[in-house]
């Protein structure tokens, strides 16, 4: 230990009761309050509230405390719909009114862009956040995909639900209010089948048992349902009986199982076998039809996806002559959405099944000015002719190699779609230092009741 450096005083005892004024929300929906130079994260507390909490854990400059009493509640506090809210790791903002959720999400994107990205927002045309507020629309039952873990309850019976935040303890939830009801119905059907035929649920510690996850997908416009059981084995006993039962569910179109025999947190293994129906389901966004395989990424909130893509189209402002690159294109959703307004769209995607879907989707929709490349976005050759780049990476954002390639390609515009404002802002800074400035931005709420936020930014080359 360095004797010169004074040891920082631990100023709070474990379990000490503290009173805090909450002034912000953290990334996982926790309330943030400050006391004697420390930042405390308190799950369940909201900005504007005065609370009492007990200190649980303390690090150098921040700590965690457990909410014990709300002294002054926020006017924006609402009663969560789901009994598992606050325990289940999924919905971290159910206790906040939807209007405030939207305000918080927009602020989060704006804060990241200024603090991390160094973006001067006075030079950006900021469009209001797209929320699920239009007409009769409610920010519930919107999800088109569920991956329910299956485990044994105390009596050894199979149950399904969700993992508690940051852990693998299962919270039984029989009806998840952000899922389409058919997801819950399908999961219930599989659990009943398992109970009747003594099919064992997976046990993580011993790596035994069979059924790990029930993966369900539903096409928003078509109503087609896909059920895929992820199993720790090569075959599913009594599968014909399962099929028989699942066929009673409206819209059933695809029944499969996936083999995952690894000790891993990754849900899907590499082999998928068809038990009944098609190997994919179909859906539509606007007037474009899409085939979706179980391995392929597809946005989880279909109503909002259309609005997100419309924003991409608006920002790209295509005149029909442009060569467009759609990096991280998935099943080609954005590529096909843009194709009719462009001269050609090139999509790049790393998952082979998604690329297969993308090519098939182009054919099915009679769109021939698109081509898809299976590979890493980082490996795109910078010598290509391009006018607009659309980029939609996973949460970790873009690799510097890719950002460098984008700069070398010298497109007039970049439309950056992001599901993580912190990495978006980091990448905007990098691009900003290399000649690309943010001109327009908009957040879009793809995940009502949860803390994540999607956003779209338009960047222009500044030397033009
Ligand atoms: N734009 C699409 C998909 C966005 S999700 C849509 O809106 O549906 C991000 C996609 O990037 C996923 O399909 C994922 O498989 C793909 N991906 C992840 N890493 C990649 C990489 N290094 N290169 C290319 N694609 C990648």
mmCIF file of N, CA, C and O in Angstrom, residues 371-426:
data_model
loop_
_atom_site.group_PDB
_atom_site.id
_atom_site.type_symbol
_atom_site.label_atom_id
_atom_site.label_comp_id
_atom_site.label_asym_id
_atom_site.label_seq_id
_atom_site.Cartn_x
_atom_site.Cartn_y
_atom_site.Cartn_z
ATOM 1 N N UNK A 371 -28.560 -5.829 -52.205
ATOM 2 C CA UNK A 371 -27.719 -7.023 -52.108
ATOM 3 C C UNK A 371 -27.244 -7.146 -50.677
ATOM 4 O O UNK A 371 -27.066 -6.137 -49.991
ATOM 5 N N UNK A 372 -27.085 -8.387 -50.255
ATOM 6 C CA UNK A 372 -26.709 -8.622 -48.867
ATOM 7 C C UNK A 372 -25.401 -9.390 -48.784
ATOM 8 O O UNK A 372 -25.165 -10.324 -49.540
ATOM 9 N N UNK A 373 -24.561 -8.954 -47.865
ATOM 10 C CA UNK A 373 -23.262 -9.576 -47.660
ATOM 11 C C UNK A 373 -23.258 -10.176 -46.261
ATOM 12 O O UNK A 373 -23.655 -9.511 -45.303
ATOM 13 N N UNK A 374 -22.818 -11.436 -46.159
ATOM 14 C CA UNK A 374 -22.701 -12.037 -44.837
ATOM 15 C C UNK A 374 -21.270 -11.827 -44.342
ATOM 16 O O UNK A 374 -20.323 -12.313 -44.948
ATOM 17 N N UNK A 375 -21.124 -11.070 -43.272
ATOM 18 C CA UNK A 375 -19.795 -10.815 -42.744
ATOM 19 C C UNK A 375 -19.850 -9.761 -41.663
ATOM 20 O O UNK A 375 -20.928 -9.246 -41.336
ATOM 21 N N UNK A 376 -18.664 -9.444 -41.116
ATOM 22 C CA UNK A 376 -18.603 -8.447 -40.051
ATOM 23 C C UNK A 376 -18.581 -7.045 -40.661
ATOM 24 O O UNK A 376 -17.886 -6.814 -41.666
ATOM 25 N N UNK A 377 -19.327 -6.142 -40.056
ATOM 26 C CA UNK A 377 -19.364 -4.760 -40.535
ATOM 27 C C UNK A 377 -17.952 -4.160 -40.528
ATOM 28 O O UNK A 377 -17.605 -3.354 -41.387
ATOM 29 N N UNK A 378 -17.128 -4.602 -39.567
ATOM 30 C CA UNK A 378 -15.757 -4.088 -39.443
ATOM 31 C C UNK A 378 -14.906 -4.433 -40.669
ATOM 32 O O UNK A 378 -13.894 -3.807 -40.920
ATOM 33 N N UNK A 379 -15.329 -5.461 -41.424
ATOM 34 C CA UNK A 379 -14.524 -5.905 -42.564
ATOM 35 C C UNK A 379 -14.941 -5.296 -43.893
ATOM 36 O O UNK A 379 -14.414 -5.684 -44.946
ATOM 37 N N UNK A 380 -15.887 -4.361 -43.871
ATOM 38 C CA UNK A 380 -16.323 -3.736 -45.128
ATOM 39 C C UNK A 380 -15.147 -3.005 -45.768
ATOM 40 O O UNK A 380 -14.368 -2.342 -45.083
ATOM 41 N N UNK A 381 -15.040 -3.169 -47.083
ATOM 42 C CA UNK A 381 -13.950 -2.544 -47.823
ATOM 43 C C UNK A 381 -14.247 -1.043 -47.989
ATOM 44 O O UNK A 381 -15.287 -0.660 -48.529
ATOM 45 N N UNK A 382 -13.313 -0.218 -47.545
ATOM 46 C CA UNK A 382 -13.539 1.238 -47.539
ATOM 47 C C UNK A 382 -13.552 1.840 -48.943
ATOM 48 O O UNK A 382 -13.949 2.988 -49.132
ATOM 49 N N UNK A 383 -13.143 1.049 -49.939
ATOM 50 C CA UNK A 383 -13.072 1.585 -51.310
ATOM 51 C C UNK A 383 -14.405 1.614 -52.037
ATOM 52 O O UNK A 383 -14.448 1.729 -53.252
ATOM 53 N N UNK A 384 -15.513 1.473 -51.337
ATOM 54 C CA UNK A 384 -16.831 1.408 -51.979
ATOM 55 C C UNK A 384 -17.381 2.809 -52.229
ATOM 56 O O UNK A 384 -17.102 3.732 -51.481
ATOM 57 N N UNK A 385 -18.223 2.869 -53.241
ATOM 58 C CA UNK A 385 -18.892 4.118 -53.567
ATOM 59 C C UNK A 385 -20.168 4.196 -52.717
ATOM 60 O O UNK A 385 -20.989 3.294 -52.755
ATOM 61 N N UNK A 386 -20.333 5.249 -51.932
ATOM 62 C CA UNK A 386 -21.495 5.313 -51.053
ATOM 63 C C UNK A 386 -21.945 6.755 -50.819
ATOM 64 O O UNK A 386 -21.122 7.677 -50.745
ATOM 65 N N UNK A 387 -23.258 6.953 -50.721
ATOM 66 C CA UNK A 387 -23.791 8.280 -50.412
ATOM 67 C C UNK A 387 -24.292 8.366 -48.978
ATOM 68 O O UNK A 387 -24.127 9.373 -48.311
ATOM 69 N N UNK A 388 -24.964 7.280 -48.549
ATOM 70 C CA UNK A 388 -25.535 7.280 -47.195
ATOM 71 C C UNK A 388 -25.184 5.961 -46.509
ATOM 72 O O UNK A 388 -25.328 4.891 -47.113
ATOM 73 N N UNK A 389 -24.732 6.040 -45.260
ATOM 74 C CA UNK A 389 -24.529 4.823 -44.465
ATOM 75 C C UNK A 389 -25.545 4.823 -43.326
ATOM 76 O O UNK A 389 -25.680 5.813 -42.606
ATOM 77 N N UNK A 390 -26.266 3.701 -43.204
ATOM 78 C CA UNK A 390 -27.129 3.497 -42.038
ATOM 79 C C UNK A 390 -26.415 2.464 -41.183
ATOM 80 O O UNK A 390 -25.943 1.444 -41.699
ATOM 81 N N UNK A 391 -26.324 2.740 -39.897
ATOM 82 C CA UNK A 391 -25.605 1.813 -39.036
ATOM 83 C C UNK A 391 -26.458 1.569 -37.785
ATOM 84 O O UNK A 391 -27.018 2.501 -37.222
ATOM 85 N N UNK A 392 -26.619 0.289 -37.417
ATOM 86 C CA UNK A 392 -27.523 -0.075 -36.310
ATOM 87 C C UNK A 392 -26.874 -1.185 -35.476
ATOM 88 O O UNK A 392 -27.318 -2.328 -35.493
ATOM 89 N N UNK A 393 -25.797 -0.836 -34.736
ATOM 90 C CA UNK A 393 -25.037 -1.881 -34.041
ATOM 91 C C UNK A 393 -25.715 -2.352 -32.751
ATOM 92 O O UNK A 393 -26.622 -1.683 -32.256
ATOM 93 N N UNK A 394 -25.252 -3.487 -32.202
ATOM 94 C CA UNK A 394 -25.729 -3.899 -30.878
ATOM 95 C C UNK A 394 -25.268 -2.897 -29.803
ATOM 96 O O UNK A 394 -24.571 -1.922 -30.123
ATOM 97 N N UNK A 395 -25.609 -3.179 -28.541
ATOM 98 C CA UNK A 395 -25.360 -2.199 -27.466
ATOM 99 C C UNK A 395 -23.919 -1.702 -27.347
ATOM 100 O O UNK A 395 -23.684 -0.570 -26.956
ATOM 101 N N UNK A 396 -22.965 -2.550 -27.686
ATOM 102 C CA UNK A 396 -21.570 -2.116 -27.497
ATOM 103 C C UNK A 396 -21.139 -1.063 -28.521
ATOM 104 O O UNK A 396 -20.043 -0.507 -28.433
ATOM 105 N N UNK A 397 -21.986 -0.764 -29.477
ATOM 106 C CA UNK A 397 -21.671 0.288 -30.447
ATOM 107 C C UNK A 397 -20.739 -0.201 -31.545
ATOM 108 O O UNK A 397 -20.569 -1.403 -31.740
ATOM 109 N N UNK A 398 -20.119 0.727 -32.270
ATOM 110 C CA UNK A 398 -19.262 0.356 -33.400
ATOM 111 C C UNK A 398 -17.812 0.229 -32.961
ATOM 112 O O UNK A 398 -17.332 0.986 -32.128
ATOM 113 N N UNK A 399 -17.151 -0.677 -33.605
ATOM 114 C CA UNK A 399 -15.716 -0.861 -33.448
ATOM 115 C C UNK A 399 -14.991 0.341 -34.066
ATOM 116 O O UNK A 399 -15.485 0.892 -35.052
ATOM 117 N N UNK A 400 -13.842 0.731 -33.511
ATOM 118 C CA UNK A 400 -13.130 1.872 -34.124
ATOM 119 C C UNK A 400 -12.751 1.572 -35.567
ATOM 120 O O UNK A 400 -12.771 2.478 -36.410
ATOM 121 N N UNK A 401 -12.439 0.286 -35.848
ATOM 122 C CA UNK A 401 -12.079 -0.082 -37.230
ATOM 123 C C UNK A 401 -13.229 0.273 -38.172
ATOM 124 O O UNK A 401 -13.006 0.807 -39.267
ATOM 125 N N UNK A 402 -14.449 0.025 -37.734
ATOM 126 C CA UNK A 402 -15.606 0.331 -38.581
ATOM 127 C C UNK A 402 -15.801 1.849 -38.707
ATOM 128 O O UNK A 402 -16.066 2.361 -39.798
ATOM 129 N N UNK A 403 -15.630 2.565 -37.591
ATOM 130 C CA UNK A 403 -15.782 4.024 -37.656
ATOM 131 C C UNK A 403 -14.759 4.606 -38.638
ATOM 132 O O UNK A 403 -15.083 5.491 -39.439
ATOM 133 N N UNK A 404 -13.531 4.073 -38.589
ATOM 134 C CA UNK A 404 -12.490 4.538 -39.521
ATOM 135 C C UNK A 404 -12.895 4.248 -40.971
ATOM 136 O O UNK A 404 -12.711 5.088 -41.854
ATOM 137 N N UNK A 405 -13.426 3.045 -41.191
ATOM 138 C CA UNK A 405 -13.869 2.694 -42.545
ATOM 139 C C UNK A 405 -14.957 3.649 -43.011
ATOM 140 O O UNK A 405 -14.940 4.135 -44.155
ATOM 141 N N UNK A 406 -15.913 3.938 -42.110
ATOM 142 C CA UNK A 406 -17.006 4.838 -42.486
ATOM 143 C C UNK A 406 -16.458 6.208 -42.891
ATOM 144 O O UNK A 406 -16.904 6.807 -43.874
ATOM 145 N N UNK A 407 -15.505 6.688 -42.127
ATOM 146 C CA UNK A 407 -14.911 7.995 -42.433
ATOM 147 C C UNK A 407 -14.203 7.951 -43.791
ATOM 148 O O UNK A 407 -14.341 8.863 -44.609
ATOM 149 N N UNK A 408 -13.499 6.849 -44.033
ATOM 150 C CA UNK A 408 -12.775 6.712 -45.316
ATOM 151 C C UNK A 408 -13.738 6.632 -46.494
ATOM 152 O O UNK A 408 -13.436 7.083 -47.594
ATOM 153 N N UNK A 409 -14.898 6.036 -46.273
ATOM 154 C CA UNK A 409 -15.883 5.891 -47.359
ATOM 155 C C UNK A 409 -16.488 7.235 -47.742
ATOM 156 O O UNK A 409 -17.072 7.380 -48.809
ATOM 157 N N UNK A 410 -16.373 8.205 -46.841
ATOM 158 C CA UNK A 410 -16.820 9.582 -47.110
ATOM 159 C C UNK A 410 -18.269 9.711 -47.576
ATOM 160 O O UNK A 410 -18.551 10.439 -48.555
ATOM 161 N N UNK A 411 -19.232 9.052 -46.908
ATOM 162 C CA UNK A 411 -20.626 9.276 -47.315
ATOM 163 C C UNK A 411 -21.031 10.708 -46.975
ATOM 164 O O UNK A 411 -20.440 11.326 -46.088
ATOM 165 N N UNK A 412 -22.037 11.196 -47.679
ATOM 166 C CA UNK A 412 -22.529 12.538 -47.382
ATOM 167 C C UNK A 412 -23.228 12.519 -46.016
ATOM 168 O O UNK A 412 -23.105 13.444 -45.227
ATOM 169 N N UNK A 413 -23.962 11.416 -45.770
ATOM 170 C CA UNK A 413 -24.724 11.319 -44.516
ATOM 171 C C UNK A 413 -24.508 9.965 -43.847
ATOM 172 O O UNK A 413 -24.334 8.955 -44.532
ATOM 173 N N UNK A 414 -24.600 9.993 -42.523
ATOM 174 C CA UNK A 414 -24.626 8.750 -41.753
ATOM 175 C C UNK A 414 -25.881 8.804 -40.882
ATOM 176 O O UNK A 414 -26.123 9.805 -40.204
ATOM 177 N N UNK A 415 -26.681 7.747 -40.929
ATOM 178 C CA UNK A 415 -27.827 7.665 -40.018
ATOM 179 C C UNK A 415 -27.484 6.576 -39.001
ATOM 180 O O UNK A 415 -27.315 5.412 -39.357
ATOM 181 N N UNK A 416 -27.316 6.991 -37.756
ATOM 182 C CA UNK A 416 -26.877 6.069 -36.714
ATOM 183 C C UNK A 416 -28.084 5.712 -35.847
ATOM 184 O O UNK A 416 -28.665 6.563 -35.190
ATOM 185 N N UNK A 417 -28.465 4.421 -35.872
ATOM 186 C CA UNK A 417 -29.564 3.918 -35.039
ATOM 187 C C UNK A 417 -28.915 3.196 -33.861
ATOM 188 O O UNK A 417 -28.032 2.367 -34.062
ATOM 189 N N UNK A 418 -29.332 3.528 -32.644
ATOM 190 C CA UNK A 418 -28.621 2.970 -31.493
ATOM 191 C C UNK A 418 -29.588 2.537 -30.388
ATOM 192 O O UNK A 418 -30.595 3.186 -30.137
ATOM 193 N N UNK A 419 -29.221 1.437 -29.716
ATOM 194 C CA UNK A 419 -30.041 1.014 -28.566
ATOM 195 C C UNK A 419 -29.304 1.312 -27.264
ATOM 196 O O UNK A 419 -29.730 0.885 -26.193
ATOM 197 N N UNK A 420 -28.178 2.028 -27.337
ATOM 198 C CA UNK A 420 -27.431 2.378 -26.117
ATOM 199 C C UNK A 420 -26.822 3.771 -26.279
ATOM 200 O O UNK A 420 -25.789 3.943 -26.940
ATOM 201 N N UNK A 421 -27.462 4.777 -25.659
ATOM 202 C CA UNK A 421 -27.006 6.155 -25.881
ATOM 203 C C UNK A 421 -25.550 6.426 -25.482
ATOM 204 O O UNK A 421 -24.905 7.279 -26.086
ATOM 205 N N UNK A 422 -25.023 5.683 -24.509
ATOM 206 C CA UNK A 422 -23.641 5.949 -24.071
ATOM 207 C C UNK A 422 -22.639 5.580 -25.174
ATOM 208 O O UNK A 422 -21.711 6.351 -25.462
ATOM 209 N N UNK A 423 -22.840 4.425 -25.822
ATOM 210 C CA UNK A 423 -21.893 4.046 -26.877
ATOM 211 C C UNK A 423 -22.159 4.865 -28.145
ATOM 212 O O UNK A 423 -21.229 5.184 -28.882
ATOM 213 N N UNK A 424 -23.418 5.220 -28.357
ATOM 214 C CA UNK A 424 -23.746 6.107 -29.482
ATOM 215 C C UNK A 424 -22.948 7.405 -29.329
ATOM 216 O O UNK A 424 -22.265 7.852 -30.258
ATOM 217 N N UNK A 425 -23.025 7.996 -28.129
ATOM 218 C CA UNK A 425 -22.363 9.278 -27.885
ATOM 219 C C UNK A 425 -20.845 9.156 -28.060
ATOM 220 O O UNK A 425 -20.199 10.031 -28.650
ATOM 221 N N UNK A 426 -20.288 8.042 -27.573
ATOM 222 C CA UNK A 426 -18.842 7.806 -27.735
ATOM 223 C C UNK A 426 -18.479 7.795 -29.218
ATOM 224 O O UNK A 426 -17.525 8.441 -29.648
#
